[in-house]
CSV table of C-alpha atoms in Angstrom, one decimal:
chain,number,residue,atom,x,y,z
B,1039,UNK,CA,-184.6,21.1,-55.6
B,1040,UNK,CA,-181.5,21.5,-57.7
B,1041,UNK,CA,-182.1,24.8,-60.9
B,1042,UNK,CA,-183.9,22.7,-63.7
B,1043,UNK,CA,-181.5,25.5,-66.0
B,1044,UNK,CA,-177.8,24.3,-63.9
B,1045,UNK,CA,-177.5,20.9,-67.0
B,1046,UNK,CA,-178.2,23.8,-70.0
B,1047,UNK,CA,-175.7,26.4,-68.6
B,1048,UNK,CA,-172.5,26.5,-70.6
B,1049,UNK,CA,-169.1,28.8,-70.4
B,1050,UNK,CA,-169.3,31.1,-72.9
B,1051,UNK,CA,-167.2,34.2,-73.7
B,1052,UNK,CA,-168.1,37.3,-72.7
B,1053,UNK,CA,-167.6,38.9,-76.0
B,1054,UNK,CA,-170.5,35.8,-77.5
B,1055,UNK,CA,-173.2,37.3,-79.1
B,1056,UNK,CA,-175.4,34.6,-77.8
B,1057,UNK,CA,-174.4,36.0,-73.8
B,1058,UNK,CA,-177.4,38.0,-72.7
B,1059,UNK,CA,-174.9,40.2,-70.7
B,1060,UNK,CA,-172.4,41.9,-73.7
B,1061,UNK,CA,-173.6,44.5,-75.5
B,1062,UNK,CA,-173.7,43.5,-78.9
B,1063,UNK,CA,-176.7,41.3,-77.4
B,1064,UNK,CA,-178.9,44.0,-75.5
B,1065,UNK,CA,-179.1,46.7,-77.9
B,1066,UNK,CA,-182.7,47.4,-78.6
B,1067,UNK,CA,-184.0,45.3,-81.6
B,1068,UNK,CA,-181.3,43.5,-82.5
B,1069,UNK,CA,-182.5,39.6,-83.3
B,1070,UNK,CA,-179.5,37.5,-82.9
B,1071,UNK,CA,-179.9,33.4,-84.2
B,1072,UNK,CA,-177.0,31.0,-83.4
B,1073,UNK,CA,-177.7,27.8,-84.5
B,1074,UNK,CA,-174.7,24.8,-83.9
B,1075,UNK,CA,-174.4,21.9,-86.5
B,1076,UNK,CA,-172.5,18.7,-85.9
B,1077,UNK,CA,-170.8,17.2,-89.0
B,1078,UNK,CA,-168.5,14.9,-90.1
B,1079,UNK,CA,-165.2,16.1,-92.3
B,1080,UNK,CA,-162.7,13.5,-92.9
B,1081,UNK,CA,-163.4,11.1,-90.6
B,1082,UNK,CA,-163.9,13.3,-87.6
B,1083,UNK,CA,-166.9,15.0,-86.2
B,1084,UNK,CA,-166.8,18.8,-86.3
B,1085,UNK,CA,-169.1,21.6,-85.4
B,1086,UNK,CA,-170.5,24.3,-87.2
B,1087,UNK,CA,-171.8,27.6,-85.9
B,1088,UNK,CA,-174.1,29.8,-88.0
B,1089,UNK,CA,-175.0,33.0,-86.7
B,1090,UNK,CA,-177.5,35.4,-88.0
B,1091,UNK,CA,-178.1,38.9,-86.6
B,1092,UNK,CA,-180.3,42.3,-87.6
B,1093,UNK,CA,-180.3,45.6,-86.3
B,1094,UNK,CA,-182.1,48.8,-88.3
B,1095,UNK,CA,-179.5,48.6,-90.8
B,1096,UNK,CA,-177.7,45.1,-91.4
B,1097,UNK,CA,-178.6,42.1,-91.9
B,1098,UNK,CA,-175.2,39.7,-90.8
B,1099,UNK,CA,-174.3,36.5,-91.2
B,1100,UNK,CA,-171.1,34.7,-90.0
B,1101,UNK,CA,-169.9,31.1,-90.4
B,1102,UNK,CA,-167.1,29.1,-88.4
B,1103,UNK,CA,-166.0,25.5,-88.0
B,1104,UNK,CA,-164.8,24.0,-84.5
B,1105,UNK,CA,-164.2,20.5,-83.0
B,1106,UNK,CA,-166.6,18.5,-81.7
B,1107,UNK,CA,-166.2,16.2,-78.9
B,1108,UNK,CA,-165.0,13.1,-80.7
B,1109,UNK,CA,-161.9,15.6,-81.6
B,1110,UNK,CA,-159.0,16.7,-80.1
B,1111,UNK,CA,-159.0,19.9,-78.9
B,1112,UNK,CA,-155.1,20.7,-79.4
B,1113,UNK,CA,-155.4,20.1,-82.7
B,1114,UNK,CA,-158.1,22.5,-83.3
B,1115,UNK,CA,-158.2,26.6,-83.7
B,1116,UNK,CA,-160.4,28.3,-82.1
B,1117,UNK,CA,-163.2,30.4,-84.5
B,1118,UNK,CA,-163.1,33.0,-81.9
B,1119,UNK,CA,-159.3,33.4,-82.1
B,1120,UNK,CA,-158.8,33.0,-85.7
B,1121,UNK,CA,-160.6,35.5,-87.9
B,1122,UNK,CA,-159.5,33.3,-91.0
B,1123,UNK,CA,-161.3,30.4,-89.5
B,1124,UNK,CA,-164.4,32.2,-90.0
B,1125,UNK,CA,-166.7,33.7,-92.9
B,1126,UNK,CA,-168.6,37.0,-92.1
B,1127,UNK,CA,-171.3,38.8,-94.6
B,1128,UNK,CA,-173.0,42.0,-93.7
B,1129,UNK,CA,-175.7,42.6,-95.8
B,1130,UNK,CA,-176.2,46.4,-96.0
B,1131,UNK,CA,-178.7,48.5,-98.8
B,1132,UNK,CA,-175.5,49.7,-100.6
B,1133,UNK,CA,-173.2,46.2,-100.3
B,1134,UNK,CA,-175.1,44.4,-103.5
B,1135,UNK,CA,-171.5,42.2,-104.1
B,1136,UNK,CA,-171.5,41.0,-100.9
B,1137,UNK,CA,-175.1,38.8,-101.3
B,1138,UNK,CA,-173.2,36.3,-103.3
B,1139,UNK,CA,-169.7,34.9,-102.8
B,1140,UNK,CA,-167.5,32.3,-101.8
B,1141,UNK,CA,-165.0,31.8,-98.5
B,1142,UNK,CA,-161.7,29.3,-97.9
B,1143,UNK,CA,-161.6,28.8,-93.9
B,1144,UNK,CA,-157.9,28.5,-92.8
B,1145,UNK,CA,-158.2,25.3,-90.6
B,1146,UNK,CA,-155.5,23.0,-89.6
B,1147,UNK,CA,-157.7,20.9,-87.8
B,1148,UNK,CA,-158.8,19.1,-91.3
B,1149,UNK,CA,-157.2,17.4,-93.6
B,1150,UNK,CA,-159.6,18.8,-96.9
B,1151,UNK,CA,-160.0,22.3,-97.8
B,1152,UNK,CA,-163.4,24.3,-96.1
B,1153,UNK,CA,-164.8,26.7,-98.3
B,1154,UNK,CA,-168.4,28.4,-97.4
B,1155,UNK,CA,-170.8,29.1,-100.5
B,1156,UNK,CA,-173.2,31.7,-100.3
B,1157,UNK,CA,-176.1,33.4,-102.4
B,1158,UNK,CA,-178.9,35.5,-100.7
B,1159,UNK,CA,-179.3,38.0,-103.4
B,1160,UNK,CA,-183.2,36.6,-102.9
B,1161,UNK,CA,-182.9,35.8,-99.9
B,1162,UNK,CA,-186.2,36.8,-98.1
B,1163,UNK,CA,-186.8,37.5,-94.5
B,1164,UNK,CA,-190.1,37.9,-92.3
B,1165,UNK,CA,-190.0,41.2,-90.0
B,1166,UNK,CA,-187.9,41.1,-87.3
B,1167,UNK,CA,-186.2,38.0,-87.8
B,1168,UNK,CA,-182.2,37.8,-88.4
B,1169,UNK,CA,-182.3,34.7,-90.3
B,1170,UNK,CA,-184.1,34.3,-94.1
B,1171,UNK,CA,-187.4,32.5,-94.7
B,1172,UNK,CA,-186.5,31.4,-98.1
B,1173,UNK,CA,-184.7,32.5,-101.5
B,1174,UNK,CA,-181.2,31.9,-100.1
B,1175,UNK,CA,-178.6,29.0,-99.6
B,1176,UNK,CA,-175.1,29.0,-97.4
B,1177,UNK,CA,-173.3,25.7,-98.1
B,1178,UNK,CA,-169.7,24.8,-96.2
B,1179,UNK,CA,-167.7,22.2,-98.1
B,1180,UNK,CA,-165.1,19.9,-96.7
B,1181,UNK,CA,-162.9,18.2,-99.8
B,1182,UNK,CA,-165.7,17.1,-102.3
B,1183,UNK,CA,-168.5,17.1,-99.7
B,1184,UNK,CA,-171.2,19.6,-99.1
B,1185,UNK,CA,-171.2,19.1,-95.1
B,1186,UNK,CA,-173.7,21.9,-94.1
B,1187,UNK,CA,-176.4,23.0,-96.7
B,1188,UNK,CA,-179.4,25.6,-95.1
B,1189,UNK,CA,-182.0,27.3,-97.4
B,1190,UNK,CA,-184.0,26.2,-99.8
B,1191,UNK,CA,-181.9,26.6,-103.2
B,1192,UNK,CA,-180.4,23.4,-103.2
B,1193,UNK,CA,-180.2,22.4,-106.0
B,1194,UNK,CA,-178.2,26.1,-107.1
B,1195,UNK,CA,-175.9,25.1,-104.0
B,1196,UNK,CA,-174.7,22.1,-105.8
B,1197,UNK,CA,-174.4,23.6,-108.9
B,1198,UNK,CA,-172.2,26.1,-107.5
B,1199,UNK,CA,-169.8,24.4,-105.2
B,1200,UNK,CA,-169.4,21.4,-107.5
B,1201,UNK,CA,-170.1,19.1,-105.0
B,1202,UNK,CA,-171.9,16.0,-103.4
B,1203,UNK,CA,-174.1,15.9,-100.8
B,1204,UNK,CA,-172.2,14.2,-97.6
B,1205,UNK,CA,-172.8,10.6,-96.8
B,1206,UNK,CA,-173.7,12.0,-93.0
B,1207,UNK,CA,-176.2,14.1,-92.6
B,1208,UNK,CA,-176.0,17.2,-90.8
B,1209,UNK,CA,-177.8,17.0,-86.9
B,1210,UNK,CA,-179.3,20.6,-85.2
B,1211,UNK,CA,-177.3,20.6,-81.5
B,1212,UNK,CA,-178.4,23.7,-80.7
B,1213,UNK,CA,-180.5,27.1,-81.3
B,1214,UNK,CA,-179.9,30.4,-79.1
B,1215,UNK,CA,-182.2,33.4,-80.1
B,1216,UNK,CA,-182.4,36.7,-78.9
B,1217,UNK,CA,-185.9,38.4,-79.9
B,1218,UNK,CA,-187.8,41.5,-79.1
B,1219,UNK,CA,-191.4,42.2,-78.4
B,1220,UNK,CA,-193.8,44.2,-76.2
B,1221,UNK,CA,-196.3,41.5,-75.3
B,1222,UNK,CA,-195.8,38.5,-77.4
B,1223,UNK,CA,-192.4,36.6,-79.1
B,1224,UNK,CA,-192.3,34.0,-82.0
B,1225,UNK,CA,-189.8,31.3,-83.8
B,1226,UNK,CA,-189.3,28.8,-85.2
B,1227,UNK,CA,-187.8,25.3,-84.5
B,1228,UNK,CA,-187.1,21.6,-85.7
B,1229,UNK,CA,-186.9,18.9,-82.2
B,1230,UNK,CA,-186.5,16.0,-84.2
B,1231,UNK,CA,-185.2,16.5,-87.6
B,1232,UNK,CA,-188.3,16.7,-89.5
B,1233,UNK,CA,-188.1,18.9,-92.9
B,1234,UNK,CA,-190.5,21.2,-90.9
B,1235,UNK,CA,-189.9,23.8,-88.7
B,1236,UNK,CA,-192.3,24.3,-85.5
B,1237,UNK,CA,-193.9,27.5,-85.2
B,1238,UNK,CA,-193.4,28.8,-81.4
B,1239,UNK,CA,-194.7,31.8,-79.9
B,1240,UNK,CA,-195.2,33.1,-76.0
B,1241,UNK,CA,-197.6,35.5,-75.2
B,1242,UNK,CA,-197.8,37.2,-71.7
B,1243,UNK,CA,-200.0,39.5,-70.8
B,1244,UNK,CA,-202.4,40.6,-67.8
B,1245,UNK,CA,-205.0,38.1,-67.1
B,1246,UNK,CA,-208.9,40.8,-67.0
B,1247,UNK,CA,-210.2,41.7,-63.8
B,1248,UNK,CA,-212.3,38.5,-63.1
B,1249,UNK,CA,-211.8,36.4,-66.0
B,1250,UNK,CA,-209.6,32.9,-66.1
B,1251,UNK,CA,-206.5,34.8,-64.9
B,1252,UNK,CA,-208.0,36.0,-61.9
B,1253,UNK,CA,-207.5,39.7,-60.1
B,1254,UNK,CA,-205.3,41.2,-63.1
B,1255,UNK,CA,-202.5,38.6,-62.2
B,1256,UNK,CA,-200.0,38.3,-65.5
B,1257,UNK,CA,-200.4,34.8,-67.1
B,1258,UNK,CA,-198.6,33.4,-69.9
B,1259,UNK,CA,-199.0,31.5,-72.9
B,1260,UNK,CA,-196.8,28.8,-75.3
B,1261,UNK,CA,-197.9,28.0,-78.5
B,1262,UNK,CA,-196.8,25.6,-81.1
B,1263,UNK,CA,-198.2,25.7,-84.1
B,1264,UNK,CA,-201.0,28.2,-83.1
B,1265,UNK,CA,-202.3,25.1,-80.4
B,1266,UNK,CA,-202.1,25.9,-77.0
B,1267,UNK,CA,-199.4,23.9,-75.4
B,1268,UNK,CA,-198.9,25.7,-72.0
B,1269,UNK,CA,-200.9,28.2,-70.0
B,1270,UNK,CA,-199.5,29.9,-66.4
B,1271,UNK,CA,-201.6,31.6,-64.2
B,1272,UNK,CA,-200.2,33.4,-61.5
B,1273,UNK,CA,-197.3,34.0,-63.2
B,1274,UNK,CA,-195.9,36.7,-60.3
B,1275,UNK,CA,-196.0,33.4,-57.8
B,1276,UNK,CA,-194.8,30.9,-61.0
B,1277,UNK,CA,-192.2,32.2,-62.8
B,1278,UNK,CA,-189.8,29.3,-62.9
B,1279,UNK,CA,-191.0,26.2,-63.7
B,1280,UNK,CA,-191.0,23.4,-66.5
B,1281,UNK,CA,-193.5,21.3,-68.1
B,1282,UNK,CA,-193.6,18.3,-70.6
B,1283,UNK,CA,-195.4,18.9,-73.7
B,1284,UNK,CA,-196.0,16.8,-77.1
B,1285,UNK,CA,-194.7,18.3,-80.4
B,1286,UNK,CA,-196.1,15.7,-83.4
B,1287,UNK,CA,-196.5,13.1,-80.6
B,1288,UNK,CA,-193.3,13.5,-79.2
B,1289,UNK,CA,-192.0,15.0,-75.8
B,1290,UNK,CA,-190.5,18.1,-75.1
B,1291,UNK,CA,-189.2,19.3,-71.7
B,1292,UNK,CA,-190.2,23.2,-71.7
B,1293,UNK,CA,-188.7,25.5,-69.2
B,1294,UNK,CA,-188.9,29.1,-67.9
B,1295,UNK,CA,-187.9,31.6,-66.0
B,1296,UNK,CA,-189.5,35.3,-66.6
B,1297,UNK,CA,-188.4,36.9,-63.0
B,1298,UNK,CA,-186.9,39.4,-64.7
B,1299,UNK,CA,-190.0,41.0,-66.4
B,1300,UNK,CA,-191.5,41.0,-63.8
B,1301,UNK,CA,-189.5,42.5,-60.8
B,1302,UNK,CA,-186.3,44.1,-62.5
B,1303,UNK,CA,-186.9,47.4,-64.5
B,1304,UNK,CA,-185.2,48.3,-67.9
B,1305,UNK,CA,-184.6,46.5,-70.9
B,1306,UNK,CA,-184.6,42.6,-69.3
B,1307,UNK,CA,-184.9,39.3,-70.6
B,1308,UNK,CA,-186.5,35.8,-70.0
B,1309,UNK,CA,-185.5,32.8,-70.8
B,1310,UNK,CA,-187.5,30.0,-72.2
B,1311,UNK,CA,-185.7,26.5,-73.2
B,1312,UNK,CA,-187.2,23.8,-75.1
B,1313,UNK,CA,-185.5,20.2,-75.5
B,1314,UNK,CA,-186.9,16.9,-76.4
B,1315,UNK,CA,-187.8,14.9,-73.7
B,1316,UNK,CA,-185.3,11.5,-72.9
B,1317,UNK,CA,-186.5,8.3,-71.3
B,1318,UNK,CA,-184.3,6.6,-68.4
B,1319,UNK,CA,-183.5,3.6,-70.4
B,1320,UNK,CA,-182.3,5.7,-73.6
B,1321,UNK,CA,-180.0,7.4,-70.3
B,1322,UNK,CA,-179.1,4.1,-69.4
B,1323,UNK,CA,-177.8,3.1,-72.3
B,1324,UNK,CA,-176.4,6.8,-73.4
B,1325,UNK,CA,-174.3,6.2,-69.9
B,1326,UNK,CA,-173.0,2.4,-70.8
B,1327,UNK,CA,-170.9,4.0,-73.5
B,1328,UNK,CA,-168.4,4.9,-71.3
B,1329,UNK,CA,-166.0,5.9,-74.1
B,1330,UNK,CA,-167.1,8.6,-74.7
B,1331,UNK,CA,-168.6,12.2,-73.1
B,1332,UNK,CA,-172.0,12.4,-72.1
B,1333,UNK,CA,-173.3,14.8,-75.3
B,1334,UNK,CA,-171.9,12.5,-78.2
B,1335,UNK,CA,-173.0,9.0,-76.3
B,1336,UNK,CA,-176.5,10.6,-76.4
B,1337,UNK,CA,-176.0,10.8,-80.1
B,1338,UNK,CA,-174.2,7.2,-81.1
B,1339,UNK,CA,-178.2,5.6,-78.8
B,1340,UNK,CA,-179.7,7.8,-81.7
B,1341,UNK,CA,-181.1,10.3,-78.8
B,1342,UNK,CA,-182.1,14.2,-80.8
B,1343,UNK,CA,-179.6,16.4,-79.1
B,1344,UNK,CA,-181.1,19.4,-80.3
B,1345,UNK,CA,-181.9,22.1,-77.8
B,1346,UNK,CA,-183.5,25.5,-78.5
B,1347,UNK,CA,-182.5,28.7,-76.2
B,1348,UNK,CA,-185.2,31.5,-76.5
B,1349,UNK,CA,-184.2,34.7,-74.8
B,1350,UNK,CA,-186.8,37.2,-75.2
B,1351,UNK,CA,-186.3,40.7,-74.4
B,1352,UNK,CA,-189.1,42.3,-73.5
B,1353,UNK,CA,-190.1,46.3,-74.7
B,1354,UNK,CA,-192.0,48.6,-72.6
């Protein structure tokens, strides 16, 4: 049976944030969010990568624009090469002038000017979590276009950049978090574009002597939106698997693998993957278009591309 995690893996540099295996992305409560946006800038469809991270003393934020695949790659620069093609913020108690402020990206790869908008002097954030709840917007603007707007000032965003909402929307590719519990880990998370966000949370824990877990084996628990959505038992003799679960009548594909809590020692991390569910004639007709890769033909058959990576590291 071939690793239901070999389609998600990815090459990613060992100096990413999102890699569970650099540094940056093991210390010891630091929440790390990298969500990937595909846009459009003039003409061409382009990818944006927001990261948020949080450690006892900064709150950071760090915004960069790279080619999609309807581009070409020669004619792009890479974010992690190019520290002009990429707007960082550290939000420290002393750095007040630093909450609000504007960036110009230096990219040859478009034709219009990119400058990222911020303003998170309210910006207000739940324990724990690297990215705000609310009070806050980030805007990048291609030309006259607002490509990319997150928070919920929206109306401020405009006001500030000057400019009009793009023609096409924004789409969620992807969501890598790294959180940090003892016994149970939350998030949140939108499958199918709806206003929304999902509220996720896995609990695992040892199962009472005698009760539904049986013999003190360690079972495990999804949530989404406080409903029960998956329950493992056994979880020493279970822990890889997947299962197919609705989220507002919609399917999602769920998948796990926790062997590290349970048989490595230190500071290790599970991973837990949620992506919408796709029907074999939505593949069929994702694979007629021939033209192009596999990702984008997904998106031209109207297919949600989104997929969210949870790793949780878990305390003892």
């Amino acid at each position: 049976m071939q690793d239901p995690f070999y389609c998600f893996s990815g090459g990613t540099s060992s100096e990413d944030l999102t890699d569970p295996s650099t540094p940056a992305a093991t210390q010891s409560g630091q929440s790390i969010a990298v969500s990937v946006y595909r846009t459009k800038m003039s003409g061409r469809s382009r990818l944006i990568t927001v990261t948020w991270c949080k450690d006892l003393l900064i709150h950071g934020l760090t915004v960069s624009v790279d080619d999609s695949c309807f581009s070409s790659s020669s004619s792009s620069v890479s974010p992690n090469n190019n520290n002009n093609n990429q707007c960082k913020v550290e939000l420290r108690p002393w750095y007040f002038w630093r909450r609000q402020g504007s960036k110009r990206l230096d990219d040859i790869g478009s034709s219009s000017p990119i400058d990222v908008f911020w303003d998170l002097r309210t910006a207000k954030f739940s324990a724990g979590e690297p990215e705000p709840r609310s009070g806050y917007y980030v805007a990048v603007v291609s030309g006259d276009e607002v490509v990319l707007l997150l928070g919920d000032q929206k109306k401020e965003a405009y006001r500030k950049t000057g400019a009009r909402p793009s023609l096409d929307s924004a789409r969620a590719v992807s969501r890598k978090e790294h959180v940090f519990g003892k016994r149970r880990f939350a998030t949140r998370a939108s499958f199918f574009g709806e206003r929304r966000a999902h509220e996720i949370s896995i609990e695992c824990e040892q199962a009472r002597e005698g009760g539904t877990g049986g013999g003190g084996d360690p079972e495990m628990v999804v949530r989404v939106d406080g409903a029960v959505s998956v329950r493992v038992k056994h979880l020493q003799w279970k822990f890889r698997g997947n299962e197919c679960i609705s989220v507002n009548k919609a399917r999602v594909e769920v998948y796990w693998d926790v062997h590290d809590w349970l048989f490595c020692p230190g500071l290790r991390h599970a991973l837990f993957i949620f992506k919408p569910a796709v029907s074999s004639a939505v593949v069929a007709a994702a694979a007629a278009a021939d033209t192009m890769s596999s990702d984008c033909s997904m998106v031209a058959a109207g297919v949600s591309e989104f997929c969210l990576f949870l790793y949780a590291w878990r305390l003892d």
